Short mmCIF file of C-alpha atoms in Angstrom, two decimals:
data_model
loop_
_atom_site.label_atom_id
_atom_site.label_comp_id
_atom_site.label_asym_id
_atom_site.label_seq_id
_atom_site.Cartn_x
_atom_site.Cartn_y
_atom_site.Cartn_z
CA MET G 1 -56.08 85.44 42.33
CA THR G 2 -54.56 87.19 45.99
CA GLY G 3 -51.99 84.29 46.59
CA PRO G 4 -48.46 85.32 45.11
CA VAL G 5 -47.60 84.42 41.82
CA LEU G 6 -44.56 82.79 42.70
CA ARG G 7 -43.44 80.79 45.67
CA MET G 8 -40.37 78.64 46.29
CA GLU G 9 -40.24 76.97 49.27
CA SER G 10 -36.90 74.97 50.57
CA VAL G 11 -35.66 75.12 46.76
CA ARG G 12 -32.16 73.10 46.82
CA LYS G 13 -30.61 72.52 43.89
CA SER G 14 -26.40 71.42 43.01
CA PHE G 15 -24.10 70.16 40.20
CA GLY G 16 -22.47 67.48 40.92
CA THR G 17 -21.08 67.89 45.06
CA THR G 18 -21.55 71.55 44.47
CA VAL G 19 -24.23 73.32 46.12
CA VAL G 20 -25.61 76.20 44.17
CA LEU G 21 -29.38 76.64 46.30
CA ARG G 22 -29.39 76.16 49.66
CA ASP G 23 -33.12 75.59 51.13
CA VAL G 24 -34.28 78.88 49.22
CA ASP G 25 -37.86 80.58 50.31
CA LEU G 26 -39.11 83.31 47.85
CA GLU G 27 -42.55 84.67 47.61
CA VAL G 28 -43.19 87.33 44.55
CA ALA G 29 -46.65 89.30 44.52
CA PRO G 30 -49.01 89.75 41.70
CA HIS G 31 -47.29 93.38 39.87
CA THR G 32 -44.42 93.45 41.77
CA VAL G 33 -40.60 93.61 40.73
CA THR G 34 -38.37 91.45 42.73
CA ALA G 35 -34.80 92.07 42.72
CA LEU G 36 -31.80 89.04 43.02
CA ILE G 37 -28.25 90.93 43.52
CA GLY G 38 -25.08 89.04 45.14
CA ALA G 39 -21.91 88.34 43.66
CA SER G 40 -21.10 86.06 40.40
CA GLY G 41 -21.74 82.59 41.61
CA SER G 42 -24.04 83.43 44.17
CA GLY G 43 -27.28 81.36 42.96
CA LYS G 44 -28.92 84.13 41.56
CA SER G 45 -29.12 82.79 37.75
CA THR G 46 -29.88 78.89 39.29
CA LEU G 47 -32.90 80.60 40.55
CA LEU G 48 -34.01 81.59 37.82
CA ARG G 49 -33.85 78.45 36.00
CA CYS G 50 -35.24 76.95 38.32
CA ALA G 51 -38.47 79.58 38.63
CA ASN G 52 -39.07 78.60 34.79
CA LEU G 53 -38.42 74.41 35.20
CA LEU G 54 -35.21 74.71 33.04
CA GLU G 55 -32.80 73.27 35.86
CA GLU G 56 -34.62 70.48 37.77
CA ILE G 57 -34.17 71.15 41.87
CA ASP G 58 -33.18 68.41 44.10
CA ASP G 59 -35.52 69.14 46.62
CA GLY G 60 -38.26 71.41 47.97
CA ALA G 61 -41.11 72.98 45.66
CA ILE G 62 -42.33 75.58 43.29
CA TRP G 63 -45.55 76.96 43.28
CA LEU G 64 -46.95 79.17 39.96
CA ASP G 65 -50.22 80.91 40.72
CA GLY G 66 -50.68 78.22 43.87
CA GLU G 67 -50.12 74.87 41.59
CA GLU G 68 -47.10 73.04 42.47
CA ILE G 69 -45.00 73.00 39.11
CA THR G 70 -42.33 70.99 40.42
CA ASP G 71 -45.06 68.41 41.18
CA PRO G 72 -43.68 65.55 38.96
CA ARG G 73 -46.82 64.97 37.33
CA ALA G 74 -46.62 69.08 36.18
CA ASP G 75 -46.36 70.07 32.57
CA ALA G 76 -43.35 71.37 32.22
CA ASP G 77 -44.24 72.57 28.66
CA ALA G 78 -47.55 74.16 29.95
CA VAL G 79 -45.83 76.25 32.53
CA ARG G 80 -43.31 77.27 30.61
CA ARG G 81 -46.06 78.62 28.36
CA ARG G 82 -46.70 80.56 31.35
CA ILE G 83 -43.39 82.62 31.63
CA GLY G 84 -41.10 85.06 30.20
CA VAL G 85 -37.61 84.64 30.24
CA VAL G 86 -35.25 86.62 28.74
CA PHE G 87 -31.21 85.85 29.33
CA GLN G 88 -27.83 87.23 28.81
CA ALA G 89 -27.71 86.26 25.28
CA TYR G 90 -30.39 87.47 23.22
CA ASN G 91 -30.63 84.16 21.27
CA LEU G 92 -32.50 85.91 18.21
CA PHE G 93 -33.17 83.47 15.01
CA PRO G 94 -30.76 85.32 12.70
CA HIS G 95 -32.55 84.17 9.39
CA LEU G 96 -35.97 85.63 10.64
CA THR G 97 -36.46 89.09 11.38
CA VAL G 98 -37.82 91.33 14.42
CA LEU G 99 -41.46 90.59 13.31
CA GLN G 100 -40.91 86.99 12.77
CA ASN G 101 -39.29 86.32 15.86
CA VAL G 102 -41.89 88.20 18.23
CA THR G 103 -44.29 86.57 16.66
CA LEU G 104 -43.14 82.71 16.37
CA ALA G 105 -44.11 81.61 19.82
CA PRO G 106 -47.50 83.22 19.52
CA ARG G 107 -48.12 81.31 16.71
CA ARG G 108 -46.36 78.16 16.76
CA VAL G 109 -47.11 77.26 20.58
CA HIS G 110 -49.89 79.09 21.65
CA GLY G 111 -51.67 78.71 18.27
CA LEU G 112 -52.44 82.89 17.39
CA THR G 113 -53.28 83.44 14.05
CA ARG G 114 -50.17 85.04 11.98
CA GLU G 115 -52.43 88.05 11.83
CA GLU G 116 -53.19 88.20 15.31
CA ALA G 117 -49.57 87.72 15.95
CA GLU G 118 -48.39 90.27 14.11
CA GLU G 119 -51.20 92.43 15.60
CA ARG G 120 -49.90 92.26 19.34
CA GLY G 121 -46.31 91.97 18.13
CA MET G 122 -46.36 95.00 16.19
CA ALA G 123 -48.27 96.90 19.10
CA LEU G 124 -45.19 95.31 21.45
CA LEU G 125 -42.71 96.93 19.23
CA GLU G 126 -44.28 100.14 18.52
CA ARG G 127 -45.11 100.89 22.52
CA LEU G 128 -40.85 99.60 23.11
CA GLY G 129 -39.99 102.06 20.67
CA LEU G 130 -39.24 99.04 17.88
CA GLY G 131 -41.92 99.28 15.32
CA ALA G 132 -39.48 101.20 12.94
CA LYS G 133 -37.15 98.22 13.01
CA ALA G 134 -39.64 95.59 12.50
CA GLN G 135 -39.14 94.21 8.81
CA GLU G 136 -35.12 94.12 10.09
CA TYR G 137 -32.83 91.11 11.06
CA PRO G 138 -31.08 90.70 13.98
CA ASP G 139 -27.85 91.55 12.74
CA ARG G 140 -28.58 95.00 12.07
CA LEU G 141 -29.41 96.23 15.04
CA SER G 142 -27.50 97.61 17.65
CA GLY G 143 -26.85 94.85 21.00
CA GLY G 144 -29.44 97.44 22.75
CA GLN G 145 -31.94 96.82 20.35
CA GLN G 146 -31.47 93.03 20.07
CA GLN G 147 -32.04 92.62 23.89
CA ARG G 148 -35.23 95.03 23.65
CA THR G 149 -36.20 92.73 20.68
CA ALA G 150 -35.88 89.83 22.97
CA ILE G 151 -37.64 91.43 26.22
CA VAL G 152 -40.34 91.96 23.36
CA ARG G 153 -40.24 88.44 22.39
CA ALA G 154 -40.93 87.51 26.15
CA LEU G 155 -43.84 90.06 25.98
CA ALA G 156 -45.47 88.48 22.94
CA VAL G 157 -47.50 85.95 25.10
CA SER G 158 -48.62 87.29 27.65
CA PRO G 159 -46.67 85.52 30.21
CA ARG G 160 -47.98 85.46 33.80
CA LEU G 161 -44.51 86.21 34.96
CA LEU G 162 -41.20 87.95 33.41
CA LEU G 163 -37.94 86.29 34.65
CA LEU G 164 -34.99 88.33 33.12
CA ASP G 165 -31.07 87.19 33.70
CA GLU G 166 -28.58 90.12 34.07
CA ILE G 167 -29.97 91.58 30.57
CA THR G 168 -27.63 94.54 30.70
CA ALA G 169 -25.02 91.91 31.40
CA ALA G 170 -23.54 91.71 27.85
CA LEU G 171 -24.48 95.88 26.54
CA ASP G 172 -21.80 98.65 26.23
CA PRO G 173 -22.63 100.64 29.09
CA GLU G 174 -24.35 103.37 26.67
CA LEU G 175 -26.88 101.36 25.78
CA VAL G 176 -27.58 100.19 28.93
CA GLY G 177 -30.10 102.65 29.40
CA GLU G 178 -32.46 101.81 26.63
CA VAL G 179 -32.63 98.15 27.93
CA LEU G 180 -33.75 99.68 31.38
CA ASP G 181 -36.49 102.40 30.44
CA VAL G 182 -38.26 99.13 28.57
CA VAL G 183 -38.23 97.19 32.04
CA ARG G 184 -39.59 100.47 33.46
CA ASP G 185 -42.01 100.48 30.89
CA VAL G 186 -42.63 96.73 31.42
CA LYS G 187 -43.01 97.23 35.55
CA GLY G 188 -45.40 100.46 34.67
CA GLU G 189 -47.92 98.22 32.89
CA GLY G 190 -48.21 96.33 35.69
CA MET G 191 -45.87 92.95 35.20
CA THR G 192 -44.48 90.63 37.53
CA MET G 193 -41.24 89.82 37.55
CA VAL G 194 -38.18 88.62 38.87
CA LEU G 195 -34.92 89.86 37.48
CA ALA G 196 -31.31 88.97 38.71
CA THR G 197 -29.15 92.42 37.83
CA HIS G 198 -25.57 93.90 39.24
CA GLU G 199 -27.33 97.54 37.78
CA MET G 200 -27.53 97.84 41.55
CA ALA G 201 -28.43 101.38 41.00
CA PHE G 202 -31.77 100.57 38.96
CA ALA G 203 -32.76 97.51 41.38
CA ARG G 204 -33.46 99.93 44.11
CA GLU G 205 -34.82 102.04 41.96
CA ILE G 206 -37.08 99.75 40.20
CA ALA G 207 -37.61 96.76 42.80
CA ASP G 208 -40.69 96.50 45.21
CA GLN G 209 -38.11 93.49 46.98
CA VAL G 210 -34.55 93.14 46.85
CA CYS G 211 -33.44 89.52 47.55
CA PHE G 212 -29.29 89.58 48.41
CA LEU G 213 -28.00 85.59 47.40
CA ALA G 214 -24.29 84.41 49.03
CA ASP G 215 -23.30 81.28 48.75
CA GLY G 216 -27.18 80.28 47.74
CA VAL G 217 -28.51 81.24 50.28
CA VAL G 218 -31.14 84.13 50.62
CA LEU G 219 -29.16 86.46 52.67
CA GLU G 220 -31.10 89.02 53.20
CA ARG G 221 -34.59 90.51 51.87
CA GLY G 222 -36.56 93.67 52.05
CA THR G 223 -37.57 97.08 50.42
CA PRO G 224 -34.66 98.76 49.00
CA GLN G 225 -34.63 101.17 51.70
CA ALA G 226 -34.05 98.13 53.91
CA VAL G 227 -31.33 96.41 51.95
CA PHE G 228 -29.64 98.78 50.49
CA GLU G 229 -30.05 101.54 53.55
CA ASP G 230 -29.94 98.91 56.85
CA ALA G 231 -29.13 95.81 55.78
CA ARG G 232 -28.51 93.20 58.72
CA HIS G 233 -25.87 91.23 57.76
CA GLU G 234 -22.25 92.14 57.82
CA ARG G 235 -21.71 90.13 54.80
CA THR G 236 -24.79 92.25 52.64
CA ARG G 237 -23.23 95.71 54.01
CA ARG G 238 -20.29 94.43 53.09
CA PHE G 239 -21.05 93.66 49.38
CA LEU G 240 -22.65 97.36 49.15
CA ARG G 241 -19.73 98.88 50.38
CA ARG G 242 -17.60 96.78 47.02
CA ILE G 243 -20.41 98.22 44.48
CA VAL G 244 -20.34 101.97 46.37
CA GLU G 245 -16.91 102.01 46.27
CA ALA G 246 -16.83 100.67 42.73
CA GLY G 247 -19.05 103.86 41.66
CA ARG G 248 -22.29 101.66 40.98
CA LEU G 249 -24.47 102.30 43.83
#
């Protein structure tokens, strides 16, 4: 398939009287990374939740591989099986081991046998440096290891699209690097990703497309070089100046 993996057209979303997304257009090509940047409250997380149908949009349409997933006749559960999501909170089941957390969805939702799910899960854990932790419980892991496990769990279902929502926000600074290394590895495997992040240097490094959101509008989009070095909008430039002054770019 040569078209975009994800396409949003004129998407609007409000909570009560507060408009969170205003006529958002977005295209994500296969095997690319799109970074969503902007201040807290700009609509980044809501955009991701709409893409996964966790939030119902008020207007517009969303397509996944050319299929309109916001059509009322679409099977939302079937759509979500094709999209992996990792949130700020790890959301691991505390009573399950790392391997059990990783293999739960492949077995229960995708119908893999225990042997198939465990073989795939162990291969991913080994690849991302967690093989030795397979039989540990989440409370025995560092925050970085828990977040890496959450990424492995999302990858274990072989998603068409991976959505990452501020996945380093809850981590101590010294643990951020190990999680970002995993995202680099996943990009190297060709995964299509959309990530909302406050890690500007990382967004500049890893993204093929950067979108700056302000007040629910995609105010600016382009290559990392275009957005970070030659932003067209004063609001984008002002945001980036603050990031530079804070030593985060």
